[in-house]
Amino acid sequence: MVARTAAIRTLHARQILDSRGRPTVEVDAILDDGSFGRASVPSGASTGAAEAHELRDGDPARYAGLGVQKAVANVNGEIARALTRTDGAAQRRLDGRLRELDGTPQLERLGANATLAVSLAVCRAVAASRGQALYERIADLVEVRPTLPLPMTNILSGGLHADGRMDVQDFLAVPMRAASLEEAIHLIARVRSAATEISRERGLPTLLADEGGLSPGCETGRAALKLMVESIERAGLKPGEDISIAIDVAASTLKGTDGHYCLAREGRKLSGEAMIGMIEAWVRDFPVVSVEDGLDQEDWAGWKVLTERLGSKLQLVGKASPTAC
């Protein structure tokens, strides 16, 4: 594709509420040709020490200190002045300019919520200008053939997503044979409905966690995995063939000051080696294809062992999470 300029005419930010009812930043970007892009940047429940900084107002009288009017003002002021009339199609240059403006390693001054919203809004506007879907624009930027990944969707939730009703944060359904995104969502919906039915039959809570997963309060990770398998089968699907399982342990939220992992719901503590053994057993006994945050974000030695034992068998995902045990 021949490179074309797409000068930024305006950037405008506002505070909105995300799906948890927490404030976040939304940005509108308009190019000189009238093309429009909008992006918002809600955050997850578990964010880690190495992640970019989310700028919050800290005023306890407004949204318990979680307001983002400072980040909004940064977009409408300093960032807009610096980027207006620049080429939005030069995405790498634009992102570099945002980092340069901020001047801190983790975007602490302007806020990652401000800079990311601007970056993505401009990217969407340029995609619209070129008649592309967003994923096609991103594929052009990274010079790869555009593809859409399989969705992994929460079915059962615990940890910070459900006030500790289960030790492990999420158990997710992964549609393995879906030929389209529409079919993938349909298969996941069948599993979700089946999980609700089974929970009701057993007198388990069917309350929803903050990312939409059920929060039945299974006493152990193994019990939750059994419920996942039963839900897949109840939906008329084959575990490990039609639907597999992904796990987000969020292990850093379980790490205690004594160095052990506190499984409060199970009433026990595990060493790093024992955590690895527990995850290995889950992978051996259930159709697990992905494990996220299986160990603490700073447990480098443990991650090496976990990767050696399981890295060739499934997807391992590492993402920083807070220490809170």
Short mmCIF file of N, CA, C and O in Angstrom, two decimals, residues 7-9 32 80 83-87:
data_model
loop_
_atom_site.label_atom_id
_atom_site.label_comp_id
_atom_site.label_asym_id
_atom_site.label_seq_id
_atom_site.Cartn_x
_atom_site.Cartn_y
_atom_site.Cartn_z
N ALA A 7 -3.18 14.03 8.16
CA ALA A 7 -2.92 15.01 9.21
C ALA A 7 -4.03 14.99 10.26
O ALA A 7 -5.22 14.89 9.94
N ILE A 8 -3.63 15.08 11.52
CA ILE A 8 -4.57 15.10 12.63
C ILE A 8 -5.16 16.51 12.76
O ILE A 8 -4.43 17.48 12.95
N ARG A 9 -6.49 16.61 12.65
CA ARG A 9 -7.15 17.91 12.78
C ARG A 9 -7.44 18.21 14.24
O ARG A 9 -7.14 19.30 14.74
N ASP A 32 -7.80 15.43 8.78
CA ASP A 32 -8.16 16.52 7.87
C ASP A 32 -9.19 16.12 6.83
O ASP A 32 -9.97 16.96 6.36
N ALA A 80 -2.64 17.32 22.56
CA ALA A 80 -3.29 17.87 21.37
C ALA A 80 -2.43 18.93 20.71
O ALA A 80 -2.30 18.98 19.48
N LEU A 83 0.45 17.19 18.79
CA LEU A 83 0.16 16.26 17.68
C LEU A 83 -0.72 16.85 16.58
O LEU A 83 -0.75 16.30 15.48
N THR A 84 -1.46 17.91 16.86
CA THR A 84 -2.29 18.51 15.83
C THR A 84 -1.44 18.95 14.65
O THR A 84 -0.37 19.53 14.82
N ARG A 85 -1.91 18.62 13.45
CA ARG A 85 -1.25 18.89 12.17
C ARG A 85 -0.13 17.91 11.86
O ARG A 85 0.48 18.00 10.79
N THR A 86 0.17 16.96 12.74
CA THR A 86 1.17 15.94 12.41
C THR A 86 0.49 14.79 11.66
O THR A 86 -0.74 14.68 11.61
N ASP A 87 1.30 13.92 11.07
CA ASP A 87 0.80 12.83 10.23
C ASP A 87 0.36 11.65 11.09
O ASP A 87 1.20 10.94 11.65
#
